[in-house]
Coordinates of C-alpha atoms and ligand atoms in Angstrom, one line a residue:
Chain A
M1 CA 0.1 -7.2 -24.5
R2 CA 1.1 -10.6 -24.8
P3 CA 4.2 -12.8 -22.9
A4 CA 6.8 -13.7 -25.0
A5 CA 7.9 -17.4 -25.7
F6 CA 9.0 -19.5 -22.8
D7 CA 8.7 -23.7 -21.9
Y8 CA 6.3 -24.9 -19.8
L9 CA 6.6 -27.5 -17.2
R10 CA 4.0 -29.2 -15.1
P11 CA 5.4 -31.1 -12.4
T12 CA 3.4 -33.4 -9.9
A13 CA 5.9 -33.4 -7.1
V14 CA 7.4 -30.5 -5.2
A15 CA 11.1 -32.3 -5.6
E16 CA 10.5 -32.5 -9.3
A17 CA 9.7 -28.8 -9.3
V18 CA 12.8 -27.8 -7.7
R19 CA 14.6 -29.5 -10.1
G20 CA 12.8 -28.0 -12.9
I21 CA 14.0 -24.4 -11.7
S22 CA 17.5 -25.2 -10.7
G23 CA 20.5 -24.3 -12.8
S24 CA 18.1 -21.9 -14.9
D25 CA 18.1 -18.0 -14.5
G26 CA 15.0 -17.4 -16.4
A27 CA 12.5 -20.0 -15.0
F28 CA 10.0 -19.3 -12.8
F29 CA 7.4 -20.8 -10.4
Y30 CA 3.8 -20.1 -11.6
A31 CA 0.8 -20.3 -9.3
G32 CA -1.9 -18.2 -10.2
G33 CA 0.1 -15.9 -12.3
T34 CA -1.5 -12.6 -11.5
E35 CA 1.3 -11.3 -10.8
L36 CA 4.1 -13.1 -13.4
L37 CA 1.9 -12.8 -16.0
L38 CA 1.2 -9.2 -15.8
A39 CA 4.7 -8.6 -15.4
L40 CA 5.5 -10.8 -18.5
K41 CA 2.8 -9.4 -20.5
M42 CA 4.4 -5.5 -19.9
R43 CA 8.0 -7.6 -20.5
V44 CA 9.5 -5.9 -17.0
L45 CA 10.2 -10.1 -16.4
R46 CA 11.4 -12.5 -19.1
A47 CA 10.9 -16.1 -18.4
D48 CA 11.9 -19.1 -20.5
R49 CA 10.6 -21.4 -18.7
L50 CA 7.6 -21.6 -16.3
I51 CA 7.0 -24.4 -13.6
D52 CA 3.2 -24.7 -13.0
L53 CA 2.6 -25.6 -9.5
K54 CA -1.2 -26.3 -10.0
R55 CA -0.5 -30.3 -10.3
I56 CA 1.1 -30.9 -7.2
P57 CA -1.2 -32.3 -4.6
Q58 CA -1.2 -31.0 -1.1
L59 CA 0.4 -27.7 -1.7
D60 CA -3.1 -26.0 -1.1
R61 CA -3.8 -27.9 2.1
I62 CA -5.4 -25.7 5.0
A63 CA -5.0 -27.7 8.6
L64 CA -4.4 -27.8 12.0
S65 CA -0.9 -29.3 12.8
E66 CA -0.8 -32.1 15.7
R67 CA 1.0 -29.1 17.7
G68 CA -2.2 -27.2 17.1
E69 CA -0.7 -24.7 15.0
L70 CA -2.4 -23.6 11.7
T71 CA -0.7 -24.5 8.4
I72 CA -1.6 -23.0 4.9
G73 CA -0.3 -24.5 2.0
A74 CA 1.4 -21.8 -0.3
R75 CA -1.0 -22.4 -3.2
A76 CA -4.4 -22.1 -1.0
T77 CA -5.9 -18.9 -3.1
H78 CA -7.2 -15.9 -1.2
R79 CA -10.6 -17.2 -1.6
Q80 CA -10.0 -20.6 -0.4
I81 CA -8.8 -19.0 2.5
E82 CA -11.8 -16.7 3.3
E83 CA -14.3 -19.9 2.7
S84 CA -12.3 -21.9 4.6
A85 CA -14.6 -23.1 8.2
L86 CA -11.3 -23.8 9.6
V87 CA -9.7 -20.6 9.0
Q88 CA -13.2 -18.6 10.3
Q89 CA -13.0 -20.6 13.2
V90 CA -9.2 -20.3 14.5
L91 CA -8.0 -17.2 13.1
P92 CA -11.2 -15.2 11.4
A93 CA -8.8 -12.0 10.8
L94 CA -6.9 -13.8 8.2
G95 CA -10.1 -15.1 6.4
R96 CA -11.2 -11.2 6.6
L97 CA -7.9 -10.4 5.5
C98 CA -8.2 -12.5 2.4
S99 CA -11.6 -11.2 1.3
Q100 CA -10.4 -7.9 1.2
V101 CA -7.8 -8.4 -1.3
A102 CA -7.9 -7.2 -5.1
N103 CA -11.2 -8.6 -6.7
I104 CA -12.8 -11.7 -6.8
R105 CA -11.3 -12.8 -9.9
V106 CA -7.6 -11.9 -8.2
R107 CA -8.8 -13.7 -4.8
S108 CA -10.1 -16.7 -7.0
V109 CA -6.7 -17.5 -8.5
G110 CA -4.3 -15.4 -6.4
T111 CA -2.2 -17.2 -4.1
I112 CA -1.1 -16.5 -0.4
G113 CA 2.6 -18.3 -1.5
G114 CA 2.3 -16.1 -5.0
N115 CA 1.6 -12.7 -3.0
L116 CA 4.2 -13.6 -0.2
C117 CA 6.9 -14.4 -2.7
F118 CA 6.3 -11.4 -5.2
A119 CA 6.8 -9.1 -2.3
E120 CA 4.9 -6.5 -3.9
P121 CA 4.9 -3.4 -1.1
H122 CA 1.6 -2.7 -1.5
A123 CA 0.4 -6.0 0.0
D124 CA -1.5 -7.2 2.6
P125 CA -1.2 -10.6 4.1
G126 CA 3.2 -10.2 4.8
T127 CA 2.3 -7.8 7.4
F128 CA -0.4 -9.7 8.9
L129 CA 1.9 -13.2 9.2
A130 CA 4.9 -11.0 10.7
A131 CA 2.7 -9.6 13.3
L132 CA 1.3 -13.6 14.1
G133 CA 4.6 -14.4 14.3
A134 CA 4.3 -16.9 11.2
R135 CA 7.4 -19.1 9.5
L136 CA 7.4 -19.8 6.2
H137 CA 8.8 -23.5 5.1
L138 CA 11.0 -23.5 2.0
V139 CA 12.0 -26.7 0.1
G140 CA 15.2 -26.4 -2.2
A141 CA 17.9 -28.2 -3.7
Q142 CA 19.9 -28.1 -0.5
G143 CA 17.0 -29.0 1.5
E144 CA 14.5 -27.6 3.6
R145 CA 14.3 -24.5 6.0
M146 CA 12.1 -22.4 8.0
V147 CA 12.4 -18.5 7.6
A148 CA 10.5 -16.3 9.9
A149 CA 7.7 -14.0 8.2
D150 CA 9.6 -10.9 9.7
E151 CA 12.9 -12.1 7.8
F152 CA 11.2 -12.9 4.7
V153 CA 10.9 -9.4 2.8
L154 CA 14.0 -7.9 2.1
G155 CA 12.7 -5.1 0.5
E156 CA 10.7 -4.3 -2.9
F157 CA 9.9 -7.4 -4.9
E158 CA 13.0 -8.9 -2.9
T159 CA 12.8 -11.9 -0.2
A160 CA 14.9 -14.3 1.1
R161 CA 13.8 -16.8 -1.1
R162 CA 16.8 -18.6 -2.9
D163 CA 15.7 -18.5 -6.6
D164 CA 15.5 -22.6 -6.6
E165 CA 13.4 -22.5 -3.5
L166 CA 9.8 -23.3 -3.6
L167 CA 7.5 -21.9 -0.6
S168 CA 5.4 -24.9 0.4
H169 CA 3.3 -23.8 3.0
I170 CA 3.1 -21.0 6.3
V171 CA 2.7 -22.4 9.8
I172 CA 1.0 -20.1 12.3
P173 CA 1.7 -20.5 16.0
A174 CA -1.0 -21.9 18.1
Q175 CA -0.8 -20.1 21.4
A176 CA -1.2 -17.0 19.3
G177 CA -4.3 -14.7 21.5
P178 CA -6.4 -12.5 20.0
S179 CA -5.3 -10.9 16.5
A180 CA -6.6 -8.1 14.2
Y181 CA -5.5 -7.0 10.6
R182 CA -7.2 -3.4 9.3
R183 CA -6.0 -1.6 6.0
F184 CA -7.0 1.1 4.2
R185 CA -7.0 0.8 0.8
H186 CA -6.9 3.9 -2.3
G187 CA -7.1 2.3 -6.1
E188 CA -6.4 -1.4 -6.1
R189 CA -3.9 -1.9 -3.5
P190 CA -3.5 -1.3 0.2
S191 CA -1.8 2.4 0.9
V192 CA -1.3 1.1 4.8
G193 CA -1.9 -2.3 6.8
V194 CA -1.5 -2.9 10.2
G195 CA -1.4 -6.4 12.1
V196 CA -2.1 -7.1 15.9
S197 CA -1.4 -9.8 17.7
W198 CA -1.4 -10.6 21.4
R199 CA -0.5 -13.3 23.8
L200 CA -3.1 -12.8 27.0
A201 CA -1.7 -13.8 30.4
K202 CA -3.3 -16.4 32.6
G203 CA -7.2 -15.1 32.8
G204 CA -7.3 -13.5 29.5
R205 CA -7.7 -9.8 31.0
T206 CA -3.9 -9.0 30.7
I207 CA -1.8 -8.4 27.5
E208 CA 1.8 -10.5 28.0
T209 CA 3.1 -9.9 24.8
A210 CA 2.3 -7.8 22.0
R211 CA 3.1 -8.2 18.5
I212 CA 2.6 -4.9 15.8
R213 CA 3.5 -4.7 12.2
F214 CA 3.0 -1.7 10.0
G215 CA 2.6 -2.7 6.3
A216 CA 2.9 -0.9 2.7
L217 CA 4.4 2.1 4.2
G218 CA 7.9 1.1 3.3
P219 CA 9.6 -1.7 1.2
R220 CA 8.9 -3.9 4.0
P221 CA 6.4 -4.6 7.3
Q222 CA 8.3 -2.9 10.0
A223 CA 7.8 -3.1 13.9
V224 CA 7.8 -0.5 16.4
E225 CA 9.3 -1.8 19.8
A226 CA 8.2 0.9 22.1
L227 CA 4.5 0.5 21.3
E228 CA 5.1 -3.2 21.4
Q229 CA 6.7 -3.0 24.4
A230 CA 4.3 -0.6 26.1
L231 CA 1.3 -2.9 26.4
G232 CA 3.0 -5.5 28.1
G233 CA 1.1 -5.8 31.5
V234 CA -1.9 -3.9 30.2
E235 CA -5.3 -4.7 30.4
T236 CA -6.7 -5.3 27.1
A237 CA -9.5 -2.8 28.4
K238 CA -6.5 -0.1 28.9
A239 CA -4.8 -1.0 25.7
S240 CA -6.1 1.7 23.5
G241 CA -5.4 4.6 26.0
R242 CA -1.6 3.4 26.7
I243 CA -1.2 3.4 22.8
A244 CA -2.9 7.1 22.7
E245 CA -0.7 8.2 25.1
L246 CA 2.5 7.5 22.9
L247 CA 0.9 7.6 19.2
P248 CA 2.0 11.3 18.6
H249 CA 5.7 10.5 18.2
A250 CA 5.6 6.6 18.4
L251 CA 5.4 6.3 14.5
D252 CA 8.5 8.9 13.2
A253 CA 10.4 6.2 13.7
L254 CA 8.5 4.4 10.8
E255 CA 10.1 4.3 7.4
V256 CA 7.4 6.0 5.2
I257 CA 7.4 6.5 1.5
S258 CA 5.5 9.3 -0.4
D259 CA 3.9 7.9 -3.5
R260 CA 0.2 7.7 -5.1
H261 CA -0.9 6.6 -1.9
G262 CA -0.6 9.7 -0.1
G263 CA 2.3 11.7 1.7
A264 CA 4.1 10.3 4.6
D265 CA 2.2 12.4 7.2
Y266 CA -0.8 11.1 5.9
K267 CA 0.3 7.6 5.7
R268 CA 1.1 7.8 9.1
H269 CA -1.9 9.8 10.3
L270 CA -3.8 6.9 8.8
A271 CA -1.6 4.2 10.3
A272 CA -2.4 5.6 13.8
T273 CA -6.0 5.5 13.4
L274 CA -5.7 2.0 11.7
L275 CA -3.7 0.7 15.0
Q276 CA -6.4 1.9 17.2
R277 CA -9.0 0.4 15.5
C278 CA -7.2 -2.8 15.5
I279 CA -6.6 -2.6 19.1
A280 CA -10.0 -2.5 19.6
D281 CA -10.7 -5.5 17.2
A282 CA -8.3 -7.4 19.6
H283 CA -9.8 -6.1 22.7
Q284 CA -13.2 -7.6 21.3
A285 CA -11.8 -10.7 20.1
A286 CA -10.2 -11.0 23.6
L287 CA -13.6 -10.5 25.4
G288 CA -15.4 -12.9 22.7
G289 CA -12.6 -15.7 23.0
R290 CA -12.0 -15.3 19.5
P291 CA -8.9 -14.7 17.9
Chain B
M1 CA 1.3 -27.3 -26.5
A2 CA -1.9 -29.6 -27.1
I3 CA -4.8 -29.7 -24.8
S4 CA -8.5 -30.5 -24.3
F5 CA -11.2 -29.4 -22.2
T6 CA -15.1 -29.0 -22.1
L7 CA -16.0 -25.4 -23.7
N8 CA -19.6 -24.3 -22.7
E9 CA -19.9 -27.7 -22.2
R10 CA -18.6 -28.9 -25.8
E11 CA -15.6 -31.2 -25.7
V12 CA -12.8 -29.3 -27.4
A13 CA -9.0 -29.8 -28.2
A14 CA -6.6 -27.0 -29.4
E15 CA -2.7 -26.6 -30.1
F16 CA -0.9 -23.6 -29.4
P17 CA 2.2 -22.3 -27.9
P18 CA 2.6 -22.2 -24.0
N19 CA 2.4 -18.3 -24.2
R20 CA -0.7 -18.0 -25.9
L21 CA -3.3 -16.6 -23.3
L22 CA -7.0 -18.1 -22.4
I23 CA -8.5 -14.4 -24.1
D24 CA -6.8 -15.3 -27.1
L25 CA -7.6 -18.8 -27.3
L26 CA -11.1 -18.2 -26.7
R27 CA -11.3 -15.0 -29.1
D28 CA -9.2 -15.9 -32.0
H29 CA -9.5 -19.7 -32.0
F30 CA -12.8 -20.3 -31.3
K31 CA -14.1 -16.8 -32.4
L32 CA -16.1 -16.4 -29.0
K33 CA -16.0 -12.5 -29.3
G34 CA -18.2 -12.2 -26.0
T35 CA -15.3 -12.4 -23.8
K36 CA -14.3 -8.6 -24.3
R37 CA -10.4 -7.2 -23.8
S38 CA -10.2 -3.5 -22.0
C39 CA -7.6 -2.8 -19.3
D40 CA -5.7 -6.1 -19.9
M41 CA -4.4 -6.2 -16.7
E42 CA -7.2 -7.5 -14.3
V43 CA -8.5 -4.2 -13.3
C44 CA -11.9 -3.9 -14.9
G45 CA -13.1 -7.4 -15.4
A46 CA -14.7 -7.5 -19.3
C47 CA -12.5 -10.4 -19.9
T48 CA -14.2 -12.6 -16.8
V49 CA -14.9 -16.5 -17.7
L50 CA -15.2 -19.2 -15.5
L51 CA -12.3 -21.8 -15.5
N52 CA -13.6 -24.8 -13.5
G53 CA -16.2 -22.7 -11.7
Q54 CA -14.1 -19.8 -10.5
P55 CA -14.2 -16.2 -12.1
V56 CA -10.8 -15.3 -13.7
S57 CA -9.2 -12.7 -15.8
S58 CA -8.7 -14.3 -19.4
C59 CA -6.6 -11.7 -20.0
T60 CA -4.0 -12.8 -17.5
T61 CA -4.6 -16.7 -17.7
L62 CA -2.6 -18.8 -19.5
A63 CA -4.7 -20.9 -22.2
A64 CA -2.8 -24.2 -20.7
D65 CA -4.5 -23.7 -17.4
A66 CA -8.1 -25.0 -19.4
D67 CA -6.4 -28.2 -19.9
Q68 CA -8.7 -31.1 -18.7
G69 CA -10.8 -28.7 -17.0
S70 CA -13.8 -26.7 -18.1
I71 CA -14.3 -23.2 -19.5
V72 CA -18.0 -21.0 -19.6
T73 CA -17.9 -17.9 -21.4
I74 CA -20.5 -15.5 -21.9
E75 CA -21.8 -17.5 -24.9
G76 CA -22.0 -20.7 -22.3
L77 CA -24.5 -18.8 -20.0
S78 CA -27.0 -17.8 -23.0
P79 CA -29.8 -19.9 -24.1
E80 CA -30.0 -21.3 -27.8
A81 CA -32.8 -18.3 -28.1
G82 CA -33.8 -15.5 -25.8
L83 CA -31.9 -14.3 -22.7
S84 CA -31.1 -16.1 -19.5
R85 CA -32.5 -14.6 -16.5
I86 CA -29.7 -12.9 -15.4
Q87 CA -29.4 -11.4 -19.0
Q88 CA -33.2 -10.2 -19.0
A89 CA -32.6 -8.7 -15.5
F90 CA -29.9 -6.3 -16.9
V91 CA -32.2 -5.4 -19.8
D92 CA -35.4 -4.8 -18.0
H93 CA -33.4 -2.5 -15.4
G94 CA -31.4 -0.7 -18.2
A95 CA -28.3 -2.2 -16.6
A96 CA -26.5 -2.4 -20.0
Q97 CA -25.6 0.8 -22.1
C98 CA -22.8 0.4 -24.4
G99 CA -22.9 -3.2 -23.6
F100 CA -18.7 -3.5 -23.3
C101 CA -18.6 -4.5 -19.6
T102 CA -21.8 -6.5 -19.6
P103 CA -20.8 -9.8 -20.3
G104 CA -17.7 -9.8 -17.6
F105 CA -20.8 -8.7 -15.1
I106 CA -23.1 -11.4 -16.5
V107 CA -19.9 -14.3 -15.6
A108 CA -19.4 -12.4 -12.4
V109 CA -22.9 -12.9 -11.2
T110 CA -23.3 -16.0 -12.1
D111 CA -20.9 -16.7 -9.9
L112 CA -22.2 -14.9 -6.9
L113 CA -25.7 -16.2 -7.3
S114 CA -24.3 -19.6 -7.6
R115 CA -22.9 -19.8 -4.5
N116 CA -25.4 -17.0 -2.3
P117 CA -28.7 -16.9 -4.2
S118 CA -29.7 -13.9 -1.7
P119 CA -26.9 -11.6 -1.3
S120 CA -27.3 -8.6 0.4
D121 CA -26.7 -5.4 -1.0
D122 CA -23.2 -5.2 0.6
E123 CA -22.2 -8.4 -0.4
I124 CA -23.5 -7.6 -4.3
R125 CA -21.2 -4.6 -4.2
H126 CA -18.3 -6.5 -2.7
H127 CA -18.4 -9.0 -5.0
L128 CA -18.4 -6.5 -8.0
R129 CA -16.4 -4.6 -7.1
G130 CA -13.7 -5.5 -9.6
N131 CA -15.7 -5.2 -12.4
L132 CA -16.1 -1.6 -14.0
C133 CA -18.7 -0.1 -16.2
R134 CA -18.0 3.3 -17.9
C135 CA -21.5 3.9 -18.6
T136 CA -24.3 2.8 -16.1
G137 CA -23.0 4.2 -12.9
Y138 CA -23.9 0.8 -11.0
V139 CA -27.0 1.8 -10.0
K140 CA -28.9 0.1 -12.2
I141 CA -26.6 -2.8 -12.5
L142 CA -27.4 -3.3 -8.5
E143 CA -31.1 -3.0 -8.9
A144 CA -31.0 -5.5 -11.9
V145 CA -28.9 -8.1 -9.4
K146 CA -31.1 -7.4 -6.6
S147 CA -34.5 -8.3 -8.9
L148 CA -33.1 -11.8 -8.9
V149 CA -32.7 -12.0 -5.1
P150 CA -36.1 -13.9 -4.0
P151 CA -38.2 -11.3 -1.7
G152 CA -37.7 -11.3 1.7
R153 CA -34.5 -13.4 1.5
E154 CA -31.6 -10.6 1.0
G155 CA -28.8 -11.3 2.6
V156 CA -29.4 -14.8 3.8
K157 CA -26.1 -16.5 3.1
A158 CA -27.2 -19.8 1.4
Q159 CA -24.8 -22.9 2.0
V160 CA -21.3 -22.4 0.0
K161 CA -21.0 -24.9 -2.9
A162 CA -17.3 -26.0 -2.4
Ligands
FAD301 C1 -5.7 -5.8 -9.6 C2 -4.9 -6.3 -8.6 C3 -5.3 -6.1 -7.1 C4 -4.3 -6.7 -6.1 N1 -4.7 -5.9 -4.7 C5 -4.0 -6.5 -3.7 C6 -4.5 -6.3 -2.6 O1 -5.3 -5.6 -2.5 N2 -3.6 -6.6 -1.4 C7 -2.9 -7.9 -1.7 O2 -2.1 -8.0 -0.7 N3 -2.3 -8.3 -2.7 C8 -3.1 -7.5 -3.8 N4 -3.1 -8.0 -5.0 C9 -1.7 -8.9 -5.2 C10 -2.5 -10.4 -5.3 O3 -2.4 -10.8 -4.3 C11 -1.2 -11.3 -5.7 O4 -1.3 -11.1 -7.4 C12 -1.8 -12.8 -5.8 O5 -1.9 -13.1 -4.7 C13 -0.4 -13.5 -6.2 O6 -0.4 -15.1 -6.4 P1 -0.3 -15.6 -7.5 O7 -0.5 -17.1 -7.3 O8 -1.3 -15.2 -8.6 O9 1.4 -15.4 -8.2 P2 2.2 -15.5 -8.9 O10 1.9 -14.4 -10.0 O11 1.8 -17.0 -9.6 O12 3.7 -15.6 -8.9 C14 4.1 -14.5 -8.0 C15 5.6 -14.5 -8.0 O13 5.6 -15.8 -6.8 C16 6.8 -16.9 -7.4 N5 5.7 -17.7 -6.8 C17 4.6 -18.0 -6.6 N6 4.2 -19.1 -5.9 C18 5.2 -19.7 -5.2 C19 5.7 -20.5 -4.6 N7 4.9 -21.6 -4.2 N8 7.2 -20.7 -4.0 C20 8.2 -20.0 -4.7 N9 8.0 -19.0 -5.5 C21 6.8 -18.7 -6.0 C22 6.2 -16.8 -8.9 O14 7.5 -17.4 -9.4 C23 6.4 -15.3 -9.1 O15 7.5 -14.6 -8.9 C24 -3.2 -7.4 -6.4 C25 -3.0 -7.7 -7.7 C26 -3.9 -7.4 -8.7 C27 -3.4 -8.1 -9.9
FES302 S1 -9.5 -7.0 -19.7 FE1 -9.0 -8.5 -18.4 S2 -9.5 -7.5 -16.4 FE2 -9.4 -5.6 -17.7
FES303 S1 -22.5 -0.5 -20.5 FE1 -20.9 0.6 -21.2 S2 -19.0 -0.1 -19.8 FE2 -20.9 -0.7 -18.8

């Protein structure tokens, strides 16, 4: 399999990359290429121009902002995030997530931005970032804007990103409390992914607010409000019991597609199990004082 | 487009259209046939090479990415005469049968041991999960890699080199 011919640009600044993509239907940003080149080789996509992002400095930076928010450059690879001492310190669950993605070759060059922008439903980071309340920073010909991770994925392979917009970085809120992500894999990609993050009340024993997202089940990450609300004001040690009462029916509202990863009932069952494990993880994290 | 890069520690240059894949540049232009094409979709690891010190699927990497950088293929990991210690361990443990997957495994093991000279069994399995072998059943491959870990040091994660 070989891709059809295309032009190739190697900009050294974001503005130049955005100029390169504007006004051209068949132009694509090229980060790790682990999705894009596969699609071009199989000829499910056609590009007349690739805009390589690898020579733009800073796009892979992982840092804490002045407000204490974790910012991750869109071009940071899964491996870079997994090995980042800062991520291990402030958001270890994200490091673990990245260490589980694909195989070592995909993790070495595949980027978090490419993963989000491709919006393949069987993916991990988007689910957890939505659970964390992350925001994505987009830069386009008409300026810059922030989009909530929750609003970024619109459907299968479809996002809120305009064609001329480049995802520059992801911002993860500072005050997020304990968090956890778990996934079940069939073959190469996740069948179900569950992300949880809690904000704790003063004292650190009680959940003030909870965010829970289910991924890979339908076209985009989904929330179940009843579950989130049920955890408000509950002690972290009692969260698991509280959820168990609701679980028999709480997941009925999820949109679940039956596919080669399994039937809808089976996936709901997996989602329930993973949710309980995430809650146990988050409780442990709360005890250990580590998110 | 014209690029120049280090290929197995030699300075080289090449010219080709931008849609050229790295695997084709290596196999067809440089005649380095140790890098194998099998699944062609980043799943099997037969085409693994090191690009700037990172393992990549050369079947799904543009040749242009080598520009100003370095590529190491299985040929670059073999001494002029004889075998490298990783290759020898594979031979000693019967970790190669038809041998089609072996170059990819050797490159992946090189990456693993250069960052973590004392991996645990789990770390070895995790690192090699994306390399498929149709013949050996993996046990012998695991034994070969384990034999390279200094005794008593399994799982002691050495400092990760950036
Ligand atoms: C074998 C295999 C197994 C996998 N398993 C998993 C898994 O278990 N879990 C999981 O989550 N994922 C999995 N993936 C997906 C993997 O994580 C993605 O392929 C990777 O992260 C994509 O990043 P990339 O840099 O290679 O993207 P590219 O292929 O370079 O780009 C993908 C798309 O995003 C666009 N794009 C890239 N960067 C930007 C940017 N900064 N701004 C705007 N648009 C951009 C490109 O134009 C393209 O349309 C797997 C992939 C493979 C091949
Ligand atoms: S041939 Fe490249 S990964 Fe299988
Ligand atoms: S030795 Fe034959 S495929 Fe691995």
